[in-house]
């Protein structure tokens, strides 16, 4: 999804990835990754929204791309690995 976010005092459009995960689950590691070429993947930008409830075992995170949307393509993905 594309979201308009303020970063360092400037508002720009960013690519944002939303995903859910089970609170306290330690058998897998979930990281959001960013690429402009689908070959080189780096850690995505920071979490911009975090939703949880003490009565619900699932938490929802939104992570943004590290740079605003421009003329170059951008991709976000989840990288999941077992521990």
PDB file of N, CA, C and O in Angstrom:
ATOM      1  N   UNK A   1       0.845  -1.167   0.000  1.00  0.00           N
ATOM      2  CA  UNK A   1       0.000   0.000   0.000  1.00  0.00           C
ATOM      3  C   UNK A   1       0.898   1.242   0.000  1.00  0.00           C
ATOM      4  O   UNK A   1       2.030   1.177   0.453  1.00  0.00           O
ATOM      5  N   UNK A   2       0.421   2.315  -0.515  1.00  0.00           N
ATOM      6  CA  UNK A   2       1.157   3.576  -0.498  1.00  0.00           C
ATOM      7  C   UNK A   2       0.548   4.461   0.583  1.00  0.00           C
ATOM      8  O   UNK A   2      -0.674   4.596   0.665  1.00  0.00           O
ATOM      9  N   UNK A   3       1.405   5.044   1.423  1.00  0.00           N
ATOM     10  CA  UNK A   3       0.935   5.918   2.498  1.00  0.00           C
ATOM     11  C   UNK A   3       1.742   7.198   2.498  1.00  0.00           C
ATOM     12  O   UNK A   3       2.945   7.199   2.254  1.00  0.00           O
ATOM     13  N   UNK A   4       1.060   8.288   2.794  1.00  0.00           N
ATOM     14  CA  UNK A   4       1.708   9.588   2.920  1.00  0.00           C
ATOM     15  C   UNK A   4       2.184   9.718   4.365  1.00  0.00           C
ATOM     16  O   UNK A   4       1.371   9.716   5.293  1.00  0.00           O
ATOM     17  N   UNK A   5       3.500   9.805   4.564  1.00  0.00           N
ATOM     18  CA  UNK A   5       4.083   9.812   5.911  1.00  0.00           C
ATOM     19  C   UNK A   5       5.037  10.980   6.083  1.00  0.00           C
ATOM     20  O   UNK A   5       5.726  11.373   5.147  1.00  0.00           O
ATOM     21  N   UNK A   6       5.099  11.495   7.304  1.00  0.00           N
ATOM     22  CA  UNK A   6       6.061  12.545   7.620  1.00  0.00           C
ATOM     23  C   UNK A   6       7.320  11.903   8.192  1.00  0.00           C
ATOM     24  O   UNK A   6       7.269  11.173   9.181  1.00  0.00           O
ATOM     25  N   UNK A   7       8.443  12.163   7.547  1.00  0.00           N
ATOM     26  CA  UNK A   7       9.744  11.640   7.972  1.00  0.00           C
ATOM     27  C   UNK A   7      10.725  12.798   7.984  1.00  0.00           C
ATOM     28  O   UNK A   7      10.891  13.485   6.968  1.00  0.00           O
ATOM     29  N   UNK A   8      11.336  13.038   9.119  1.00  0.00           N
ATOM     30  CA  UNK A   8      12.302  14.134   9.271  1.00  0.00           C
ATOM     31  C   UNK A   8      11.708  15.480   8.852  1.00  0.00           C
ATOM     32  O   UNK A   8      12.357  16.283   8.174  1.00  0.00           O
ATOM     33  N   UNK A   9      10.439  15.715   9.224  1.00  0.00           N
ATOM     34  CA  UNK A   9       9.803  16.990   8.955  1.00  0.00           C
ATOM     35  C   UNK A   9       9.288  17.178   7.541  1.00  0.00           C
ATOM     36  O   UNK A   9       8.803  18.245   7.189  1.00  0.00           O
ATOM     37  N   UNK A  10       9.365  16.147   6.718  1.00  0.00           N
ATOM     38  CA  UNK A  10       8.916  16.240   5.326  1.00  0.00           C
ATOM     39  C   UNK A  10       7.910  15.131   5.040  1.00  0.00           C
ATOM     40  O   UNK A  10       8.131  13.977   5.402  1.00  0.00           O
ATOM     41  N   UNK A  11       6.816  15.465   4.372  1.00  0.00           N
ATOM     42  CA  UNK A  11       5.785  14.481   4.046  1.00  0.00           C
ATOM     43  C   UNK A  11       5.972  13.997   2.611  1.00  0.00           C
ATOM     44  O   UNK A  11       6.061  14.796   1.688  1.00  0.00           O
ATOM     45  N   UNK A  12       6.076  12.677   2.470  1.00  0.00           N
ATOM     46  CA  UNK A  12       6.237  12.043   1.160  1.00  0.00           C
ATOM     47  C   UNK A  12       5.406  10.769   1.127  1.00  0.00           C
ATOM     48  O   UNK A  12       4.962  10.268   2.166  1.00  0.00           O
ATOM     49  N   UNK A  13       5.249  10.209  -0.058  1.00  0.00           N
ATOM     50  CA  UNK A  13       4.577   8.926  -0.219  1.00  0.00           C
ATOM     51  C   UNK A  13       5.599   7.804  -0.104  1.00  0.00           C
ATOM     52  O   UNK A  13       6.667   7.852  -0.731  1.00  0.00           O
ATOM     53  N   UNK A  14       5.252   6.803   0.702  1.00  0.00           N
ATOM     54  CA  UNK A  14       6.119   5.647   0.926  1.00  0.00           C
ATOM     55  C   UNK A  14       5.364   4.357   0.649  1.00  0.00           C
ATOM     56  O   UNK A  14       4.154   4.270   0.897  1.00  0.00           O
ATOM     57  N   UNK A  15       6.071   3.363   0.180  1.00  0.00           N
ATOM     58  CA  UNK A  15       5.529   2.025   0.055  1.00  0.00           C
ATOM     59  C   UNK A  15       5.498   1.419   1.459  1.00  0.00           C
ATOM     60  O   UNK A  15       6.500   1.483   2.188  1.00  0.00           O
ATOM     61  N   UNK A  16       4.345   0.856   1.858  1.00  0.00           N
ATOM     62  CA  UNK A  16       4.178   0.315   3.204  1.00  0.00           C
ATOM     63  C   UNK A  16       3.678  -1.124   3.106  1.00  0.00           C
ATOM     64  O   UNK A  16       2.774  -1.432   2.326  1.00  0.00           O
ATOM     65  N   UNK A  17       4.272  -1.995   3.906  1.00  0.00           N
ATOM     66  CA  UNK A  17       3.883  -3.406   3.975  1.00  0.00           C
ATOM     67  C   UNK A  17       3.253  -3.671   5.332  1.00  0.00           C
ATOM     68  O   UNK A  17       3.851  -3.340   6.363  1.00  0.00           O
ATOM     69  N   UNK A  18       2.057  -4.246   5.340  1.00  0.00           N
ATOM     70  CA  UNK A  18       1.380  -4.592   6.586  1.00  0.00           C
ATOM     71  C   UNK A  18       1.374  -6.102   6.733  1.00  0.00           C
ATOM     72  O   UNK A  18       1.071  -6.817   5.776  1.00  0.00           O
ATOM     73  N   UNK A  19       1.696  -6.596   7.930  1.00  0.00           N
ATOM     74  CA  UNK A  19       1.652  -8.033   8.167  1.00  0.00           C
ATOM     75  C   UNK A  19       1.304  -8.322   9.616  1.00  0.00           C
ATOM     76  O   UNK A  19       1.501  -7.492  10.500  1.00  0.00           O
ATOM     77  N   UNK A  20       0.781  -9.504   9.833  1.00  0.00           N
ATOM     78  CA  UNK A  20       0.396  -9.952  11.170  1.00  0.00           C
ATOM     79  C   UNK A  20       1.366 -11.023  11.625  1.00  0.00           C
ATOM     80  O   UNK A  20       1.904 -11.781  10.819  1.00  0.00           O
ATOM     81  N   UNK A  21       1.553 -11.085  12.938  1.00  0.00           N
ATOM     82  CA  UNK A  21       2.362 -12.173  13.494  1.00  0.00           C
ATOM     83  C   UNK A  21       1.831 -12.507  14.892  1.00  0.00           C
ATOM     84  O   UNK A  21       1.208 -11.684  15.551  1.00  0.00           O
ATOM     85  N   UNK A  22       2.097 -13.711  15.307  1.00  0.00           N
ATOM     86  CA  UNK A  22       1.653 -14.189  16.606  1.00  0.00           C
ATOM     87  C   UNK A  22       2.581 -13.645  17.677  1.00  0.00           C
ATOM     88  O   UNK A  22       3.803 -13.829  17.602  1.00  0.00           O
ATOM     89  N   UNK A  23       1.993 -12.953  18.662  1.00  0.00           N
ATOM     90  CA  UNK A  23       2.809 -12.400  19.749  1.00  0.00           C
ATOM     91  C   UNK A  23       3.514 -13.528  20.495  1.00  0.00           C
ATOM     92  O   UNK A  23       2.919 -14.562  20.775  1.00  0.00           O
ATOM     93  N   UNK A  24       4.768 -13.336  20.793  1.00  0.00           N
ATOM     94  CA  UNK A  24       5.530 -14.300  21.582  1.00  0.00           C
ATOM     95  C   UNK A  24       6.028 -15.507  20.819  1.00  0.00           C
ATOM     96  O   UNK A  24       6.713 -16.347  21.378  1.00  0.00           O
ATOM     97  N   UNK A  25       5.690 -15.622  19.557  1.00  0.00           N
ATOM     98  CA  UNK A  25       6.172 -16.765  18.770  1.00  0.00           C
ATOM     99  C   UNK A  25       7.675 -16.610  18.568  1.00  0.00           C
ATOM    100  O   UNK A  25       8.136 -15.602  18.059  1.00  0.00           O
ATOM    101  N   UNK A  26       8.430 -17.603  18.995  1.00  0.00           N
ATOM    102  CA  UNK A  26       9.877 -17.501  18.872  1.00  0.00           C
ATOM    103  C   UNK A  26      10.482 -18.595  17.992  1.00  0.00           C
ATOM    104  O   UNK A  26      11.689 -18.753  17.929  1.00  0.00           O
ATOM    105  N   UNK A  27       9.633 -19.350  17.293  1.00  0.00           N
ATOM    106  CA  UNK A  27      10.146 -20.412  16.436  1.00  0.00           C
ATOM    107  C   UNK A  27      10.447 -19.940  15.016  1.00  0.00           C
ATOM    108  O   UNK A  27      11.085 -20.649  14.248  1.00  0.00           O
ATOM    109  N   UNK A  28      10.000 -18.729  14.677  1.00  0.00           N
ATOM    110  CA  UNK A  28      10.328 -18.137  13.381  1.00  0.00           C
ATOM    111  C   UNK A  28      10.729 -16.685  13.566  1.00  0.00           C
ATOM    112  O   UNK A  28      10.327 -16.030  14.526  1.00  0.00           O
ATOM    113  N   UNK A  29      11.511 -16.211  12.651  1.00  0.00           N
ATOM    114  CA  UNK A  29      11.929 -14.803  12.636  1.00  0.00           C
ATOM    115  C   UNK A  29      11.350 -14.181  11.371  1.00  0.00           C
ATOM    116  O   UNK A  29      11.516 -14.719  10.278  1.00  0.00           O
ATOM    117  N   UNK A  30      10.656 -13.047  11.523  1.00  0.00           N
ATOM    118  CA  UNK A  30      10.010 -12.372  10.399  1.00  0.00           C
ATOM    119  C   UNK A  30      10.621 -10.986  10.254  1.00  0.00           C
ATOM    120  O   UNK A  30      10.626 -10.205  11.201  1.00  0.00           O
ATOM    121  N   UNK A  31      11.149 -10.687   9.061  1.00  0.00           N
ATOM    122  CA  UNK A  31      11.729  -9.381   8.770  1.00  0.00           C
ATOM    123  C   UNK A  31      11.185  -8.861   7.449  1.00  0.00           C
ATOM    124  O   UNK A  31      11.024  -9.618   6.494  1.00  0.00           O
ATOM    125  N   UNK A  32      10.931  -7.566   7.398  1.00  0.00           N
ATOM    126  CA  UNK A  32      10.549  -6.932   6.141  1.00  0.00           C
ATOM    127  C   UNK A  32      11.820  -6.519   5.416  1.00  0.00           C
ATOM    128  O   UNK A  32      12.761  -6.015   6.028  1.00  0.00           O
ATOM    129  N   UNK A  33      11.854  -6.746   4.104  1.00  0.00           N
ATOM    130  CA  UNK A  33      13.018  -6.409   3.298  1.00  0.00           C
ATOM    131  C   UNK A  33      12.612  -5.533   2.127  1.00  0.00           C
ATOM    132  O   UNK A  33      11.485  -5.606   1.641  1.00  0.00           O
ATOM    133  N   UNK A  34      13.567  -4.725   1.640  1.00  0.00           N
ATOM    134  CA  UNK A  34      13.349  -3.731   0.596  1.00  0.00           C
ATOM    135  C   UNK A  34      14.338  -3.948  -0.549  1.00  0.00           C
ATOM    136  O   UNK A  34      15.494  -4.281  -0.321  1.00  0.00           O
ATOM    137  N   UNK A  35      13.862  -3.730  -1.788  1.00  0.00           N
ATOM    138  CA  UNK A  35      14.734  -3.837  -2.963  1.00  0.00           C
ATOM    139  C   UNK A  35      14.248  -2.878  -4.049  1.00  0.00           C
ATOM    140  O   UNK A  35      13.063  -2.546  -4.108  1.00  0.00           O
ATOM    141  N   UNK A  36      15.176  -2.473  -4.890  1.00  0.00           N
ATOM    142  CA  UNK A  36      14.801  -1.691  -6.075  1.00  0.00           C
ATOM    143  C   UNK A  36      15.023  -2.491  -7.359  1.00  0.00           C
ATOM    144  O   UNK A  36      14.674  -2.032  -8.436  1.00  0.00           O
ATOM    145  N   UNK A  37      15.626  -3.703  -7.223  1.00  0.00           N
ATOM    146  CA  UNK A  37      15.938  -4.493  -8.413  1.00  0.00           C
ATOM    147  C   UNK A  37      15.554  -5.977  -8.305  1.00  0.00           C
ATOM    148  O   UNK A  37      15.822  -6.748  -9.217  1.00  0.00           O
ATOM    149  N   UNK A  38      14.940  -6.375  -7.202  1.00  0.00           N
ATOM    150  CA  UNK A  38      14.552  -7.764  -6.934  1.00  0.00           C
ATOM    151  C   UNK A  38      15.744  -8.718  -6.835  1.00  0.00           C
ATOM    152  O   UNK A  38      15.566  -9.927  -6.791  1.00  0.00           O
ATOM    153  N   UNK A  39      16.953  -8.176  -6.780  1.00  0.00           N
ATOM    154  CA  UNK A  39      18.156  -8.994  -6.630  1.00  0.00           C
ATOM    155  C   UNK A  39      18.795  -8.738  -5.271  1.00  0.00           C
ATOM    156  O   UNK A  39      19.061  -9.660  -4.512  1.00  0.00           O
ATOM    157  N   UNK A  40      19.041  -7.492  -4.966  1.00  0.00           N
ATOM    158  CA  UNK A  40      19.644  -7.100  -3.692  1.00  0.00           C
ATOM    159  C   UNK A  40      18.537  -6.710  -2.717  1.00  0.00           C
ATOM    160  O   UNK A  40      17.725  -5.831  -3.019  1.00  0.00           O
ATOM    161  N   UNK A  41      18.500  -7.361  -1.562  1.00  0.00           N
ATOM    162  CA  UNK A  41      17.476  -7.107  -0.548  1.00  0.00           C
ATOM    163  C   UNK A  41      18.150  -6.628   0.731  1.00  0.00           C
ATOM    164  O   UNK A  41      19.131  -7.217   1.178  1.00  0.00           O
ATOM    165  N   UNK A  42      17.619  -5.557   1.303  1.00  0.00           N
ATOM    166  CA  UNK A  42      18.115  -4.998   2.557  1.00  0.00           C
ATOM    167  C   UNK A  42      16.948  -4.847   3.523  1.00  0.00           C
ATOM    168  O   UNK A  42      15.782  -4.897   3.117  1.00  0.00           O
ATOM    169  N   UNK A  43      17.282  -4.618   4.768  1.00  0.00           N
ATOM    170  CA  UNK A  43      16.236  -4.411   5.767  1.00  0.00           C
ATOM    171  C   UNK A  43      15.391  -3.200   5.384  1.00  0.00           C
ATOM    172  O   UNK A  43      15.919  -2.172   4.945  1.00  0.00           O
ATOM    173  N   UNK A  44      14.081  -3.341   5.516  1.00  0.00           N
ATOM    174  CA  UNK A  44      13.172  -2.238   5.195  1.00  0.00           C
ATOM    175  C   UNK A  44      13.298  -1.153   6.254  1.00  0.00           C
ATOM    176  O   UNK A  44      14.015  -1.300   7.244  1.00  0.00           O
ATOM    177  N   UNK A  45      12.584  -0.066   6.040  1.00  0.00           N
ATOM    178  CA  UNK A  45      12.592   1.043   6.977  1.00  0.00           C
ATOM    179  C   UNK A  45      11.905   0.681   8.281  1.00  0.00           C
ATOM    180  O   UNK A  45      11.537  -0.467   8.506  1.00  0.00           O
ATOM    181  N   UNK A  46      11.674   1.660   9.126  1.00  0.00           N
ATOM    182  CA  UNK A  46      11.149   1.387  10.457  1.00  0.00           C
ATOM    183  C   UNK A  46       9.663   1.026  10.449  1.00  0.00           C
ATOM    184  O   UNK A  46       8.942   1.263   9.480  1.00  0.00           O
ATOM    185  N   UNK A  47       9.226   0.471  11.580  1.00  0.00           N
ATOM    186  CA  UNK A  47       7.806   0.215  11.807  1.00  0.00           C
ATOM    187  C   UNK A  47       7.113   1.562  11.949  1.00  0.00           C
ATOM    188  O   UNK A  47       7.548   2.415  12.720  1.00  0.00           O
ATOM    189  N   UNK A  48       6.044   1.787  11.184  1.00  0.00           N
ATOM    190  CA  UNK A  48       5.325   3.062  11.242  1.00  0.00           C
ATOM    191  C   UNK A  48       3.994   2.931  11.974  1.00  0.00           C
ATOM    192  O   UNK A  48       3.372   3.931  12.295  1.00  0.00           O
ATOM    193  N   UNK A  49       3.552   1.697  12.225  1.00  0.00           N
ATOM    194  CA  UNK A  49       2.327   1.481  12.986  1.00  0.00           C
ATOM    195  C   UNK A  49       2.394   0.096  13.599  1.00  0.00           C
ATOM    196  O   UNK A  49       2.886  -0.848  12.976  1.00  0.00           O
ATOM    197  N   UNK A  50       1.901   0.004  14.829  1.00  0.00           N
ATOM    198  CA  UNK A  50       1.933  -1.261  15.554  1.00  0.00           C
ATOM    199  C   UNK A  50       0.622  -1.364  16.313  1.00  0.00           C
ATOM    200  O   UNK A  50       0.283  -0.468  17.090  1.00  0.00           O
ATOM    201  N   UNK A  51      -0.136  -2.417  16.049  1.00  0.00           N
ATOM    202  CA  UNK A  51      -1.427  -2.601  16.702  1.00  0.00           C
ATOM    203  C   UNK A  51      -1.441  -3.943  17.417  1.00  0.00           C
ATOM    204  O   UNK A  51      -1.070  -4.959  16.839  1.00  0.00           O
ATOM    205  N   UNK A  52      -1.879  -3.913  18.672  1.00  0.00           N
ATOM    206  CA  UNK A  52      -2.011  -5.155  19.414  1.00  0.00           C
ATOM    207  C   UNK A  52      -3.107  -4.975  20.455  1.00  0.00           C
ATOM    208  O   UNK A  52      -3.507  -3.855  20.785  1.00  0.00           O
ATOM    209  N   UNK A  53      -3.579  -6.084  20.949  1.00  0.00           N
ATOM    210  CA  UNK A  53      -4.598  -6.086  21.990  1.00  0.00           C
ATOM    211  C   UNK A  53      -4.226  -7.178  22.977  1.00  0.00           C
ATOM    212  O   UNK A  53      -3.792  -8.261  22.572  1.00  0.00           O
ATOM    213  N   UNK A  54      -4.407  -6.914  24.257  1.00  0.00           N
ATOM    214  CA  UNK A  54      -4.050  -7.923  25.253  1.00  0.00           C
ATOM    215  C   UNK A  54      -4.949  -9.156  25.141  1.00  0.00           C
ATOM    216  O   UNK A  54      -4.573 -10.238  25.575  1.00  0.00           O
ATOM    217  N   UNK A  55      -6.123  -9.014  24.529  1.00  0.00           N
ATOM    218  CA  UNK A  55      -7.036 -10.151  24.389  1.00  0.00           C
ATOM    219  C   UNK A  55      -6.841 -10.907  23.069  1.00  0.00           C
ATOM    220  O   UNK A  55      -7.437 -11.953  22.862  1.00  0.00           O
ATOM    221  N   UNK A  56      -6.022 -10.379  22.171  1.00  0.00           N
ATOM    222  CA  UNK A  56      -5.811 -11.004  20.871  1.00  0.00           C
ATOM    223  C   UNK A  56      -4.341 -11.428  20.756  1.00  0.00           C
ATOM    224  O   UNK A  56      -3.446 -10.611  20.955  1.00  0.00           O
ATOM    225  N   UNK A  57      -4.071 -12.688  20.414  1.00  0.00           N
ATOM    226  CA  UNK A  57      -2.670 -13.143  20.339  1.00  0.00           C
ATOM    227  C   UNK A  57      -1.926 -12.686  19.077  1.00  0.00           C
ATOM    228  O   UNK A  57      -0.757 -12.987  18.910  1.00  0.00           O
ATOM    229  N   UNK A  58      -2.599 -11.953  18.201  1.00  0.00           N
ATOM    230  CA  UNK A  58      -1.975 -11.521  16.947  1.00  0.00           C
ATOM    231  C   UNK A  58      -1.694 -10.022  16.999  1.00  0.00           C
ATOM    232  O   UNK A  58      -2.520  -9.236  17.442  1.00  0.00           O
ATOM    233  N   UNK A  59      -0.505  -9.632  16.562  1.00  0.00           N
ATOM    234  CA  UNK A  59      -0.146  -8.218  16.457  1.00  0.00           C
ATOM    235  C   UNK A  59      -0.001  -7.866  14.986  1.00  0.00           C
ATOM    236  O   UNK A  59       0.340  -8.719  14.175  1.00  0.00           O
ATOM    237  N   UNK A  60      -0.295  -6.614  14.639  1.00  0.00           N
ATOM    238  CA  UNK A  60      -0.229  -6.152  13.261  1.00  0.00           C
ATOM    239  C   UNK A  60       0.819  -5.052  13.164  1.00  0.00           C
ATOM    240  O   UNK A  60       0.795  -4.102  13.942  1.00  0.00           O
ATOM    241  N   UNK A  61       1.749  -5.189  12.238  1.00  0.00           N
ATOM    242  CA  UNK A  61       2.805  -4.210  12.040  1.00  0.00           C
ATOM    243  C   UNK A  61       2.732  -3.636  10.637  1.00  0.00           C
ATOM    244  O   UNK A  61       2.346  -4.338   9.699  1.00  0.00           O
ATOM    245  N   UNK A  62       3.098  -2.376  10.506  1.00  0.00           N
ATOM    246  CA  UNK A  62       3.262  -1.740   9.203  1.00  0.00           C
ATOM    247  C   UNK A  62       4.684  -1.216   9.133  1.00  0.00           C
ATOM    248  O   UNK A  62       5.132  -0.503  10.036  1.00  0.00           O
ATOM    249  N   UNK A  63       5.386  -1.594   8.073  1.00  0.00           N
ATOM    250  CA  UNK A  63       6.784  -1.221   7.872  1.00  0.00           C
ATOM    251  C   UNK A  63       6.872  -0.447   6.565  1.00  0.00           C
ATOM    252  O   UNK A  63       6.270  -0.832   5.565  1.00  0.00           O
ATOM    253  N   UNK A  64       7.646   0.651   6.560  1.00  0.00           N
ATOM    254  CA  UNK A  64       7.758   1.451   5.344  1.00  0.00           C
ATOM    255  C   UNK A  64       9.081   1.201   4.639  1.00  0.00           C
ATOM    256  O   UNK A  64      10.056   0.743   5.236  1.00  0.00           O
ATOM    257  N   UNK A  65       9.086   1.531   3.358  1.00  0.00           N
ATOM    258  CA  UNK A  65      10.332   1.511   2.586  1.00  0.00           C
ATOM    259  C   UNK A  65      11.250   2.598   3.144  1.00  0.00           C
ATOM    260  O   UNK A  65      10.783   3.602   3.678  1.00  0.00           O
ATOM    261  N   UNK A  66      12.564   2.434   3.029  1.00  0.00           N
ATOM    262  CA  UNK A  66      13.484   3.426   3.592  1.00  0.00           C
ATOM    263  C   UNK A  66      13.548   4.742   2.829  1.00  0.00           C
ATOM    264  O   UNK A  66      14.028   5.737   3.353  1.00  0.00           O
ATOM    265  N   UNK A  67      13.062   4.744   1.582  1.00  0.00           N
ATOM    266  CA  UNK A  67      13.094   5.972   0.777  1.00  0.00           C
ATOM    267  C   UNK A  67      11.702   6.239   0.205  1.00  0.00           C
ATOM    268  O   UNK A  67      10.932   5.303  -0.019  1.00  0.00           O
ATOM    269  N   UNK A  68      11.377   7.516  -0.052  1.00  0.00           N
ATOM    270  CA  UNK A  68      10.074   7.830  -0.642  1.00  0.00           C
ATOM    271  C   UNK A  68       9.944   7.241  -2.050  1.00  0.00           C
ATOM    272  O   UNK A  68      10.930   6.953  -2.718  1.00  0.00           O
ATOM    273  N   UNK A  69       8.713   7.099  -2.487  1.00  0.00           N
ATOM    274  CA  UNK A  69       8.444   6.629  -3.838  1.00  0.00           C
ATOM    275  C   UNK A  69       8.966   7.664  -4.835  1.00  0.00           C
ATOM    276  O   UNK A  69       8.753   8.863  -4.661  1.00  0.00           O
ATOM    277  N   UNK A  70       9.666   7.181  -5.843  1.00  0.00           N
ATOM    278  CA  UNK A  70      10.214   8.055  -6.885  1.00  0.00           C
ATOM    279  C   UNK A  70      10.020   7.414  -8.236  1.00  0.00           C
ATOM    280  O   UNK A  70       9.076   6.662  -8.461  1.00  0.00           O
ATOM    281  N   UNK A  71      10.945   7.671  -9.129  1.00  0.00           N
ATOM    282  CA  UNK A  71      10.833   7.123 -10.486  1.00  0.00           C
ATOM    283  C   UNK A  71      11.330   5.679 -10.571  1.00  0.00           C
ATOM    284  O   UNK A  71      10.968   4.958 -11.498  1.00  0.00           O
ATOM    285  N   UNK A  72      12.169   5.251  -9.625  1.00  0.00           N
ATOM    286  CA  UNK A  72      12.672   3.878  -9.634  1.00  0.00           C
ATOM    287  C   UNK A  72      11.661   2.936  -8.985  1.00  0.00           C
ATOM    288  O   UNK A  72      10.948   3.315  -8.060  1.00  0.00           O
ATOM    289  N   UNK A  73      11.610   1.692  -9.449  1.00  0.00           N
ATOM    290  CA  UNK A  73      10.689   0.727  -8.833  1.00  0.00           C
ATOM    291  C   UNK A  73      11.129   0.399  -7.407  1.00  0.00           C
ATOM    292  O   UNK A  73      12.313   0.492  -7.075  1.00  0.00           O
ATOM    293  N   UNK A  74      10.167   0.027  -6.580  1.00  0.00           N
ATOM    294  CA  UNK A  74      10.440  -0.371  -5.207  1.00  0.00           C
ATOM    295  C   UNK A  74       9.641  -1.636  -4.897  1.00  0.00           C
ATOM    296  O   UNK A  74       8.516  -1.798  -5.361  1.00  0.00           O
ATOM    297  N   UNK A  75      10.241  -2.497  -4.074  1.00  0.00           N
ATOM    298  CA  UNK A  75       9.597  -3.748  -3.697  1.00  0.00           C
ATOM    299  C   UNK A  75       9.813  -3.992  -2.215  1.00  0.00           C
ATOM    300  O   UNK A  75      10.892  -3.719  -1.677  1.00  0.00           O
ATOM    301  N   UNK A  76       8.789  -4.518  -1.559  1.00  0.00           N
ATOM    302  CA  UNK A  76       8.883  -4.937  -0.167  1.00  0.00           C
ATOM    303  C   UNK A  76       8.468  -6.390  -0.098  1.00  0.00           C
ATOM    304  O   UNK A  76       7.566  -6.843  -0.816  1.00  0.00           O
ATOM    305  N   UNK A  77       9.121  -7.161   0.780  1.00  0.00           N
ATOM    306  CA  UNK A  77       8.745  -8.550   0.973  1.00  0.00           C
ATOM    307  C   UNK A  77       8.980  -8.932   2.432  1.00  0.00           C
ATOM    308  O   UNK A  77       9.714  -8.242   3.162  1.00  0.00           O
ATOM    309  N   UNK A  78       8.373 -10.041   2.836  1.00  0.00           N
ATOM    310  CA  UNK A  78       8.646 -10.603   4.153  1.00  0.00           C
ATOM    311  C   UNK A  78       9.637 -11.742   3.997  1.00  0.00           C
ATOM    312  O   UNK A  78       9.505 -12.582   3.114  1.00  0.00           O
ATOM    313  N   UNK A  79      10.629 -11.731   4.847  1.00  0.00           N
ATOM    314  CA  UNK A  79      11.603 -12.818   4.883  1.00  0.00           C
ATOM    315  C   UNK A  79      11.362 -13.573   6.185  1.00  0.00           C
ATOM    316  O   UNK A  79      11.449 -12.996   7.263  1.00  0.00           O
ATOM    317  N   UNK A  80      11.022 -14.857   6.069  1.00  0.00           N
ATOM    318  CA  UNK A  80      10.682 -15.661   7.226  1.00  0.00           C
ATOM    319  C   UNK A  80      11.667 -16.826   7.295  1.00  0.00           C
ATOM    320  O   UNK A  80      11.892 -17.524   6.306  1.00  0.00           O
ATOM    321  N   UNK A  81      12.261 -17.016   8.473  1.00  0.00           N
ATOM    322  CA  UNK A  81      13.171 -18.135   8.657  1.00  0.00           C
ATOM    323  C   UNK A  81      12.948 -18.766  10.016  1.00  0.00           C
ATOM    324  O   UNK A  81      12.589 -18.082  10.978  1.00  0.00           O
ATOM    325  N   UNK A  82      13.129 -20.071  10.068  1.00  0.00           N
ATOM    326  CA  UNK A  82      12.968 -20.770  11.339  1.00  0.00           C
ATOM    327  C   UNK A  82      14.220 -20.575  12.189  1.00  0.00           C
ATOM    328  O   UNK A  82      15.312 -20.383  11.678  1.00  0.00           O
ATOM    329  N   UNK A  83      14.015 -20.602  13.464  1.00  0.00           N
ATOM    330  CA  UNK A  83      15.149 -20.431  14.399  1.00  0.00           C
ATOM    331  C   UNK A  83      15.690 -21.761  14.835  1.00  0.00           C
ATOM    332  O   UNK A  83      15.067 -22.734  14.877  1.00  0.00           O
TER     333      UNK A  83
END
